[in-house]
XYZ file of C-alpha atoms in Angstrom:
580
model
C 122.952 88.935 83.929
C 121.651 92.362 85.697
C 123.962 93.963 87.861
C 123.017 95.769 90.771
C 122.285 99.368 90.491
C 125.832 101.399 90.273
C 126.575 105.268 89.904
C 126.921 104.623 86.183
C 123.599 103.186 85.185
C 122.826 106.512 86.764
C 124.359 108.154 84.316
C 123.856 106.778 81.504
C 122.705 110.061 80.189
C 124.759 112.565 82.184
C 125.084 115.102 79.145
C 121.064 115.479 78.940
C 120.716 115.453 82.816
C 123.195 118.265 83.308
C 121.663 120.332 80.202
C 118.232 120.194 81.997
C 119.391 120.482 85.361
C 121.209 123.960 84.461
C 118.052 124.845 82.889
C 116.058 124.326 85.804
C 118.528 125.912 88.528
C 118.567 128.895 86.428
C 114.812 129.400 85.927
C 114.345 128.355 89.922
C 116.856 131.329 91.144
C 115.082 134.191 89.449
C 111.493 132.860 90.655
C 109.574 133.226 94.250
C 106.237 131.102 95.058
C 104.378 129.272 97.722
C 102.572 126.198 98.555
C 100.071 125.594 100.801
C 100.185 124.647 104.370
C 100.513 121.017 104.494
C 101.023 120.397 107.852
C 98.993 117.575 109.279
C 97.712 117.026 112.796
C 95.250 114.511 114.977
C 92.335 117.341 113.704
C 89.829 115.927 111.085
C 91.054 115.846 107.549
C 88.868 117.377 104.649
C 90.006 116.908 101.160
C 89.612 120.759 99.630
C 88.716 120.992 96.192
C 87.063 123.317 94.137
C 83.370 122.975 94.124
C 81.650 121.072 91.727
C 78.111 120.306 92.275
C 77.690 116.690 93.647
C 74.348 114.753 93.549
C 73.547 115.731 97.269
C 74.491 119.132 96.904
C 72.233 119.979 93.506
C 69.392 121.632 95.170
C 71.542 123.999 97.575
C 73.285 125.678 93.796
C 72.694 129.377 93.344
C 75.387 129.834 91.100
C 76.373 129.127 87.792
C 78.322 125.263 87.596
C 82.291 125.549 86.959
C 82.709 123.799 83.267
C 84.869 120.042 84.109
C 87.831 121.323 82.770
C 91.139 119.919 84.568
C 93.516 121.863 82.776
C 91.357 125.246 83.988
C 91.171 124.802 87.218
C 93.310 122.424 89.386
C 90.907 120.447 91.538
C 92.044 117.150 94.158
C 90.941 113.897 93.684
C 91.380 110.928 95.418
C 91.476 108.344 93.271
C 91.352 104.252 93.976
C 94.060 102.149 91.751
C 94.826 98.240 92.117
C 98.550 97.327 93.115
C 100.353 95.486 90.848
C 102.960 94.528 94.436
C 101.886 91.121 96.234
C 100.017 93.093 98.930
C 97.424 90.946 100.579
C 95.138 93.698 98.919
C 95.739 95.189 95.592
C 92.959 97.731 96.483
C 94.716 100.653 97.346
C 93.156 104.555 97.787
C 95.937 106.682 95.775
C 97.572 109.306 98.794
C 96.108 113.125 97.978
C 99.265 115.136 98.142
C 99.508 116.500 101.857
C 99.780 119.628 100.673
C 96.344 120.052 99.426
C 94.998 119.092 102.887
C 92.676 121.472 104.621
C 92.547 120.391 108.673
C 89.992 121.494 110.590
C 90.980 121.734 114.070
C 89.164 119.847 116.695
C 91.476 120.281 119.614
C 95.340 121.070 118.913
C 97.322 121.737 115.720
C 100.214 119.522 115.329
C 102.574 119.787 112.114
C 103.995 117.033 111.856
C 102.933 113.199 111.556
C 104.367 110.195 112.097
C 102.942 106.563 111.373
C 104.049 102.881 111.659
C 102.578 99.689 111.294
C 103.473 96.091 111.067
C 102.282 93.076 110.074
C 102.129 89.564 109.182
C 104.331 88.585 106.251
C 107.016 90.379 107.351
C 105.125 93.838 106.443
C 106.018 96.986 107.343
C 104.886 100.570 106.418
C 106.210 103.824 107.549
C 104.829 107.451 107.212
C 106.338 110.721 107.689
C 105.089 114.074 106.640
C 106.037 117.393 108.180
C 106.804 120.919 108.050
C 109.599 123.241 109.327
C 108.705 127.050 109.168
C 111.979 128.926 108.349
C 110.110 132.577 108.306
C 106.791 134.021 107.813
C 107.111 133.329 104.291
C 109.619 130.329 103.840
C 108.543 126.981 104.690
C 110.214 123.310 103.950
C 108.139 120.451 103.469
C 109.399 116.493 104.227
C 107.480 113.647 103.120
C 108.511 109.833 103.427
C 106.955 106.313 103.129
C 108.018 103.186 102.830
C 106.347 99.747 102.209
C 107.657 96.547 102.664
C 107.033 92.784 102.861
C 109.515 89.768 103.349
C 106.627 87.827 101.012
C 104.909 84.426 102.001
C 102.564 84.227 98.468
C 101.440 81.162 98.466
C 102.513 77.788 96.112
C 105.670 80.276 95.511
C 108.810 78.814 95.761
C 110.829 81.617 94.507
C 111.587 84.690 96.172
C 108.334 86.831 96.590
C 109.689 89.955 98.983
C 108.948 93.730 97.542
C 110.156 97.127 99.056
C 109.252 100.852 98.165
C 110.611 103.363 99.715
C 110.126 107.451 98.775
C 111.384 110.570 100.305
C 110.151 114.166 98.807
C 111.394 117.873 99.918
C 109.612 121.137 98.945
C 110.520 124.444 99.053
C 107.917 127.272 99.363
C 108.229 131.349 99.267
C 105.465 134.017 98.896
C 106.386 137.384 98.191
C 104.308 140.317 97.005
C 104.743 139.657 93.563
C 105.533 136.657 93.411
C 105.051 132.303 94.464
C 107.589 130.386 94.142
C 107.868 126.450 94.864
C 110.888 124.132 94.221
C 110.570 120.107 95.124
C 112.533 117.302 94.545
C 112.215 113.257 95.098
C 114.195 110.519 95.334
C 112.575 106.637 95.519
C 114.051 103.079 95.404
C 112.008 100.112 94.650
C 112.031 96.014 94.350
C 109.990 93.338 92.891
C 111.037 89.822 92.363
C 110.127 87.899 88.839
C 108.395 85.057 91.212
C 105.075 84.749 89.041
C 106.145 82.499 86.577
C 103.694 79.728 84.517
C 103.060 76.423 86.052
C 104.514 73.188 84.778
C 106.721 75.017 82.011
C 109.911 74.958 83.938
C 111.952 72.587 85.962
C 113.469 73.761 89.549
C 116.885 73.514 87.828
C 115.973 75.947 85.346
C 114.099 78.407 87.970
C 117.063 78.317 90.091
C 118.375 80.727 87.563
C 115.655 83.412 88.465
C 118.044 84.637 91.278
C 117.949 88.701 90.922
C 114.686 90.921 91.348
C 113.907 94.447 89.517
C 115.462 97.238 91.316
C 114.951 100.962 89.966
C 115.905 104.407 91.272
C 113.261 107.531 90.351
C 114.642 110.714 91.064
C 112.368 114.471 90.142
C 113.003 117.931 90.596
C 110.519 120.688 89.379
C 109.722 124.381 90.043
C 106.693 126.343 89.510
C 106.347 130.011 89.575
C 103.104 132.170 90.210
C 103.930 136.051 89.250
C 101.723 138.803 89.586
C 101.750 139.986 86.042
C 98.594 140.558 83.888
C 99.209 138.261 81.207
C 101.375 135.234 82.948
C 99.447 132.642 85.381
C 102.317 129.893 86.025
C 105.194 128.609 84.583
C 106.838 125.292 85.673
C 109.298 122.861 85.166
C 109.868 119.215 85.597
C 112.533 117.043 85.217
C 111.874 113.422 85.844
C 114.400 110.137 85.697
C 114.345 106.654 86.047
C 117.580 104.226 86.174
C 117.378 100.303 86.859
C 119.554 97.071 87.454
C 119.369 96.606 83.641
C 120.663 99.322 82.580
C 117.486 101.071 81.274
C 117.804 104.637 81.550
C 114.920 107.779 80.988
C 115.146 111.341 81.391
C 111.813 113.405 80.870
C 111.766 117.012 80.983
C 108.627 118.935 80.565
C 107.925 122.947 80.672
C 104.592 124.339 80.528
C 103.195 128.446 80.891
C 99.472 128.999 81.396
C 99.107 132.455 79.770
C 95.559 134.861 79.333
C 95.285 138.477 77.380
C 94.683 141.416 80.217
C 91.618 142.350 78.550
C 89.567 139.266 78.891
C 91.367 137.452 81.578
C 87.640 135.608 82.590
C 87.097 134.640 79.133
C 90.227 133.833 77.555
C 93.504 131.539 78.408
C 96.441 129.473 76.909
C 98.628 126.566 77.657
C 101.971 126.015 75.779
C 104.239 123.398 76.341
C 107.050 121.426 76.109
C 107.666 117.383 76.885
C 111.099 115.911 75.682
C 111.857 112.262 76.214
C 114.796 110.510 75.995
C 115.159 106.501 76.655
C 118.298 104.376 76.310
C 118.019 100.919 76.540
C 120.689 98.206 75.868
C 118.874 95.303 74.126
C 120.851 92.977 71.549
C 122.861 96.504 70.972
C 122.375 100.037 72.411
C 119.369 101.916 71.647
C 118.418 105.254 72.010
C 114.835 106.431 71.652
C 113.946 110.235 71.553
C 110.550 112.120 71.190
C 109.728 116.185 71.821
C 106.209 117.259 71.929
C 104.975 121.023 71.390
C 101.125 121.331 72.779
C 99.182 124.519 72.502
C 96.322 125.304 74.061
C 93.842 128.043 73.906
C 90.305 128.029 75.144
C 87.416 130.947 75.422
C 85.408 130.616 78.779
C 81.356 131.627 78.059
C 78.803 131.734 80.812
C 75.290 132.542 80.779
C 72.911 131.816 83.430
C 73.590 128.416 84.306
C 75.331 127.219 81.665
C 79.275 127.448 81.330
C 81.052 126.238 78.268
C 84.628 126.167 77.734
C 85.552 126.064 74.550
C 88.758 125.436 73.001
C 91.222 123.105 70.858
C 94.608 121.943 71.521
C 97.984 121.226 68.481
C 100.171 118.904 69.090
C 103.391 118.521 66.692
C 105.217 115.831 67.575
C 109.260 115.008 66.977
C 110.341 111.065 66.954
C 111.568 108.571 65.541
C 108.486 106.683 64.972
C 107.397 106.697 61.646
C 103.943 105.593 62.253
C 102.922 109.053 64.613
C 101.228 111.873 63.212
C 103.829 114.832 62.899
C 100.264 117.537 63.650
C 97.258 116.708 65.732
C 94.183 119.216 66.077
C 91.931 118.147 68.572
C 88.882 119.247 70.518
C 88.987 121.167 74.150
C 85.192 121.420 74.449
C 83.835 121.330 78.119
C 80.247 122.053 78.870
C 77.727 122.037 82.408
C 74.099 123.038 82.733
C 72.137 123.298 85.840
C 68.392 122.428 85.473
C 66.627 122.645 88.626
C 67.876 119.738 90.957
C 70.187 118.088 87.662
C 74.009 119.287 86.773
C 74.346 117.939 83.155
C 77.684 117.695 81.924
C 79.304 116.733 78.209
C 83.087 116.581 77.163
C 84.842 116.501 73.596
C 88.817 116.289 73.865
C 91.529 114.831 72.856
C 95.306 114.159 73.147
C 98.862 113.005 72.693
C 99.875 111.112 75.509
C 103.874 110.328 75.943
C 103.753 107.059 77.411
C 107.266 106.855 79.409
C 109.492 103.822 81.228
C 108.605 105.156 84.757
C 105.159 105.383 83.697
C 104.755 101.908 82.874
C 106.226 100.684 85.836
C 103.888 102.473 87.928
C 101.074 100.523 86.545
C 102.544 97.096 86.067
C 105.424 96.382 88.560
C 106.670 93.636 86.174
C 106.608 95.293 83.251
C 109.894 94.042 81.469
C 113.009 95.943 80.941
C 114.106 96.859 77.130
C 110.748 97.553 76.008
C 110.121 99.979 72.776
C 107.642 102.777 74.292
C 105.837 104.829 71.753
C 103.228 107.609 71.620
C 99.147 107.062 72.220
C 97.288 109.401 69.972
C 93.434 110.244 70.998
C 91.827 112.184 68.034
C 88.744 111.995 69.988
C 87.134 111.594 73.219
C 83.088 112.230 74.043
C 81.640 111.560 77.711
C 78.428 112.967 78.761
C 76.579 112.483 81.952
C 73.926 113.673 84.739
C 74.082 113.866 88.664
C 71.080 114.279 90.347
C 69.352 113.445 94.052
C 66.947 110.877 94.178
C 65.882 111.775 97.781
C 67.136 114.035 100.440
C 69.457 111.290 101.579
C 70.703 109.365 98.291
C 71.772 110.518 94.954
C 72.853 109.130 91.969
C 75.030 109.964 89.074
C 75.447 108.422 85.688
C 77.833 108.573 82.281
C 78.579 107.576 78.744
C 81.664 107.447 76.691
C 83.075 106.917 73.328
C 86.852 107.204 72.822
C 88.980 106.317 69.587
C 92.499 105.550 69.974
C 95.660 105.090 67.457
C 98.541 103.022 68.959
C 97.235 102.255 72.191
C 99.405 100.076 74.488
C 98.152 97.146 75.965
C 100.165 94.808 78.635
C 100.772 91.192 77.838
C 102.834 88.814 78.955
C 106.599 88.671 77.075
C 107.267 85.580 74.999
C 109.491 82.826 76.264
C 111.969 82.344 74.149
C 114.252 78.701 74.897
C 117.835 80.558 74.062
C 117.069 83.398 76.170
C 117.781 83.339 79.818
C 117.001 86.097 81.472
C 115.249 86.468 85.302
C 112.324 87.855 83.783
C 112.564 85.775 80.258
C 110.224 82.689 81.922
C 106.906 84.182 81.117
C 107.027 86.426 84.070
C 107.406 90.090 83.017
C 105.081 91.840 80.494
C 105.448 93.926 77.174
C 103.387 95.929 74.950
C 101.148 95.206 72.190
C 99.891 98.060 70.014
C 96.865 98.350 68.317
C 94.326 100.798 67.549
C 91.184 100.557 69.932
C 87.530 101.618 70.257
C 86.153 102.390 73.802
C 82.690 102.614 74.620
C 82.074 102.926 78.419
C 79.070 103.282 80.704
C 80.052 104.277 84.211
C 77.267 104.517 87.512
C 77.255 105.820 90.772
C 74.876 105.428 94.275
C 75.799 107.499 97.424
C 73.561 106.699 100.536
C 74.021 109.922 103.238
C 70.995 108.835 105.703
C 73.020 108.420 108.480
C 74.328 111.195 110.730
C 77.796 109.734 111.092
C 78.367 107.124 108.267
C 78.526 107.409 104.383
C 77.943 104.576 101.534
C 79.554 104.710 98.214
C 78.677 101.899 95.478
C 79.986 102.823 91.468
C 80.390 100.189 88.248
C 82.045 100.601 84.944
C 81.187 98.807 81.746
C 83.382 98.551 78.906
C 83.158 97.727 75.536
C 86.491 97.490 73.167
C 86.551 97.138 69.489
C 89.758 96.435 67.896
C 91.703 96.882 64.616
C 94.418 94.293 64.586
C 94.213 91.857 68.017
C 91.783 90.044 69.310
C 90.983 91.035 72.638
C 91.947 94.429 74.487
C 94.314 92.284 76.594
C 94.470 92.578 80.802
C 91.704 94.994 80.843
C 88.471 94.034 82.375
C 85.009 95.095 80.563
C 83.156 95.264 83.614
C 84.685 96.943 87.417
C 83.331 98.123 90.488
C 84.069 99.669 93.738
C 82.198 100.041 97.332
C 83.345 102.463 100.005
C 81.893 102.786 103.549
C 82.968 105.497 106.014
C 81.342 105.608 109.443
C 82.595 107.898 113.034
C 81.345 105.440 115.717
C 82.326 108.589 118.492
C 84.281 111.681 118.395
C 87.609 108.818 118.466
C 86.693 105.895 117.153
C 86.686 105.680 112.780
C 85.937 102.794 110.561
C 85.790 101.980 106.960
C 85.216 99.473 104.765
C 86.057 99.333 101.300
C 86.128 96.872 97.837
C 86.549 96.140 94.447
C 85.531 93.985 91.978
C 87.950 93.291 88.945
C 86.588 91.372 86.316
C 87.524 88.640 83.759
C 90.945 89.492 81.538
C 92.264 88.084 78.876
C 96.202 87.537 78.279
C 98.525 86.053 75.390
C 101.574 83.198 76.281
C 103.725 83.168 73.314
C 106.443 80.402 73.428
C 109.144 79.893 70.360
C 111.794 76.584 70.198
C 113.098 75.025 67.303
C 111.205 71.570 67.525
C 107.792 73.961 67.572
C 108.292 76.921 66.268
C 105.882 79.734 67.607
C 103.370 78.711 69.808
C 100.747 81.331 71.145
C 97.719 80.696 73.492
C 95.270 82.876 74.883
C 94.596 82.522 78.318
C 91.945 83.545 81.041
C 92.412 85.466 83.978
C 89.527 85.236 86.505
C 87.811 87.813 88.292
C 88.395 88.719 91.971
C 86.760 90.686 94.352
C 88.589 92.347 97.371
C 87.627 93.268 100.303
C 89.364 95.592 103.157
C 88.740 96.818 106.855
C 89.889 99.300 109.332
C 89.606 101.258 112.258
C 91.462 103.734 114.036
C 91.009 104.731 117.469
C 91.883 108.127 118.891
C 94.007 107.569 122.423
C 94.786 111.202 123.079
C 95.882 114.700 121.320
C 99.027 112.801 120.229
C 98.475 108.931 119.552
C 96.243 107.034 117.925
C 96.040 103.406 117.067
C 95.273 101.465 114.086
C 94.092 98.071 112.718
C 93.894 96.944 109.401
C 92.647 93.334 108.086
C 93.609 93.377 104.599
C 92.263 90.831 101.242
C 89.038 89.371 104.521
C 88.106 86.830 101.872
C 91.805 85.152 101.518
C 91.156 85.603 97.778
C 94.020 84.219 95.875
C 93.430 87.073 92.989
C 96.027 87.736 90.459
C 96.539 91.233 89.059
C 98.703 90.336 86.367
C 99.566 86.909 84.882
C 100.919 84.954 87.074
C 101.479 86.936 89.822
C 99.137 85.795 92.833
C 98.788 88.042 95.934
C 99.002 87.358 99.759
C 95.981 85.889 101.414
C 94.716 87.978 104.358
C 96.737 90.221 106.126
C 96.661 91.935 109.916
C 98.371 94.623 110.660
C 98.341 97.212 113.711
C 100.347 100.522 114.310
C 100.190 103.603 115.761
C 100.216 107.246 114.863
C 102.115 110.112 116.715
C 101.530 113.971 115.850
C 103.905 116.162 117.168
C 105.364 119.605 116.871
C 109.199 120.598 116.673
């Protein structure tokens, strides 16, 4: 049975945690660099990013369009993903680092923030994020959340509670010559194995499901900015992960973004370095390592209103996977063209992407412990698409893509096996399948700016899988879409309305006894849509007030398996800005 999390699943790999650690305290105490401000106040909040040209903005472009290349130029998105937690909503706007917030003052700068808000099922969610000035060039940043429920999913009769909590310090100098930045984080989280089958199990036999998934993540990282011809960045990152079942992961990655003097416009290089270590004690310790070397370079050609980057990246690969490629060459091809009024856009890449414990569990909150995690190799990835305005107030923006994939990992549910009682052995906890898979996608966008104060937002995906060995591309839909509606009813009163539409999955139960044998059925998981409201009012410089109605339709969706959601959800709270 899993025993509660203990100083020594931490450190389970104590030898490699030091080595890296030293590494990373030594590189950190020679290096200066900054951040910027990320102090937050009751001012408006604009996400900054570097400027690409959006379907409203096509006719106001003089200049030439930046090529969509993320690992040129670091841009902020803010990104949607669906919760895998029993949230009444699984629809949940990914948090832009606060860092990367540009506030535009509308009547006093505060920098700090404070937030709270509680609701039915026992829910309650805390936010923190502030910033202490030291000197005119030293600055520590805090940020902590927390989200928690008691549970209350219903037709549950085991124990359905969750908690994630997250606390995250940075470090920032400027010099001269030199930025320097060192962070670190620290998070605890819990999930309960509640979403088991129905009508495979007796209540004698669940009664043994009595301990939920606990897991510690723990980072610290540096990056370092110097003012020297041929050096952009270096930066470090250690990452861990340690749970209740004694799984254990270290990841350690170092990467330098380097360009020749002479042709520093045309002309840069990545090279880097991603070594992962898991330990993991099913049936008898194992011990899974993998180092990756990637190198980058890429030529940067403009003319007129085109800009091409054009490039290719190596990957060599060490592991103990027999079946991964030792070399990889792939494309690093980005291209955009303005024609009048139309920003056309095409894409040829490729990669090797180290899928990792912490990784997983990010994605699928009841993804199983002792799982064997290997590489995903992309020899090749095409997209092209076109954003244009239809009208002075809508605009529209469309795009295809092709992507072939060896050993991708797909999510299905673990089989139940009848001499193996574990908490998550009853068909509620998920594994990986392998297999190598075919994307074709078609993705859409319609933004609606007509109104002075208000903003509409409708996109869909399609997708189309072909694969080698299994049937289906399990738990992922082939057809998704989103709607997002912001609207400022006065200078303090906000509301927004936002949704998504998940469609149909497919899954795998796999059951083995000895009166059977192997038994294996597919089964369907239905689509759901989700809807979510809220509104904040402005009460003064300081305080402002909040209301949320979460999952409006009391849709009884389930993300994965088994694992049904709360039905709606109120919550209010309040929000206090505040200096020091």
């Amino acid at each position: 049975m899993p025993q509660r999390l203990t100083l020594q699943s931490l450190m389970i790999m104590n030898k490699q945690t030091n080595f890296f650690l030293f590494i990373l305290f030594m590189m950190s105490s020679i290096t200066y660099a900054q951040i910027e401000n990320d102090s937050l106040g009751t001012q408006t909040v604009n996400v900054e990013k570097t400027f690409i040209p959006s379907v409203t903005e096509a006719k106001k472009i003089k200049s030439v369009p930046e090529a969509d290349n993320s690992s040129a130029v670091e841009k902020l998105k803010t990104t949607f993903q669906i919760q895998s937690i029993p949230v009444a909503s699984v629809f949940n706007p990914a948090k832009p680092n606060a860092r990367k917030l540009v506030l535009t003052d509308v009547n006093k700068f505060f920098a700090n923030r404070l937030m709270m808000m509680a609701g039915n099922y026992g829910t309650f969610i805390a936010d923190f994020s502030g910033a202490f000035k030291l000197s005119i060039n030293k600055k520590v940043s805090v940020l902590f959340d927390h989200y928690g429920s008691q549970g209350g999913v219903a037709e549950t009769k085991l124990e359905d509670d969750f908690s994630a909590t997250h606390l995250e310090l940075d470090f920032s100098n400027i010099t001269r010559s030199n930025e320097w930045s060192i962070n670190g984080s620290v998070g605890f989280q819990k999930r309960q194995w509640y979403g088991v089958p129905k009508g495979l199990w007796h209540e004698e036999q669940l009664n043994d499901i009595n301990n939920g998934h606990q897991w510690v993540t723990y980072s610290l990282g540096s990056v370092l900015k110097p003012d020297l011809d041929w050096l952009e960045k270096m930066e470090i990152q250690f990452d861990g992960i340690a749970d209740n079942y004694d799984n254990a992961e270290i990841v350690v990655l170092a990467e330098t973004l380097a360009q020749l003097p002479a042709f520093e416009d045309t002309f840069q290089s990545t090279f880097a370095v991603q070594y992962r270590k898991y330990q993991t004690p099913q049936e008898e310790d194992q011990t899974f390592d993998h180092a990756l070397f990637t190198l980058s370079p890429t030529f940067k050609i403009q003319s007129g209103d085109l800009s091409l980057d054009l490039g290719a990246s190596g990957y060599y690969q060490l592991t103990d996977d027999p079946d991964a490629s030792e070399i990889l060459i792939v494309p690093n091809i980005h291209l955009s063209y303005l024609v009048d009024a139309l920003v056309l856009r095409f894409k040829a890449t490729g990669k090797v992407d180290q899928h990792t414990y912490r990784n997983f569990l990010s994605r699928n909150n009841y993804f199983g412990p002792n799982n064997s995690i290997s590489a995903e190799e992309i020899p090749l990835h095409l997209s092209a698409g076109v954003e244009m305005p239809l009208s002075s107030d809508w605009g529209w923006n469309a795009s295809a893509s092709y992507e072939s994939a060896k050993r991708k990992s797909m999510f299905v549910l673990n089989a139940i096996d009848e001499n193996i009682f574990q908490d998550y052995s009853f068909g509620n906890s998920f594994g990986l399948l392998i297999d190598d898979i075919k994307t074709s996608s078609f993705k859409t966008g319609l933004m609606y700016t007509g109104f002075d104060k208000a903003t509409i937002h409708v996109s869909g995906t399609y997708n189309q899988f072909s694969t080698s060995e299994q049937t289906y591309f399990f738990n992922r839909p082939n057809l998704e879409a989103a709607l997002i509606i912001n609207a400022t009813l006065s200078d303090n009163w906000s509301m927004s309305l936002n949704g998504i539409f998940f469609g149909d999955r497919k899954d795998v139960l796999a059951y083995t006894n000895e009166a059977n044998g192997n038994l294996t059925e597919t089964i369907n998981i239905s689509s759901f849509a989700d809807i979510n409201w809220s509104t904040v009012y402005k009460l003064s410089e300081r305080w402002s007030a909040e209301a949320r109605v979460n999952n409006i339709f009391d849709a009884k969706q389930a993300r994965w398996g088994f694992y049904n959601v709360q039905g709606i959800q109120a919550l209010v709270g309040l929000h206090y800005n505040f200096d020091w």
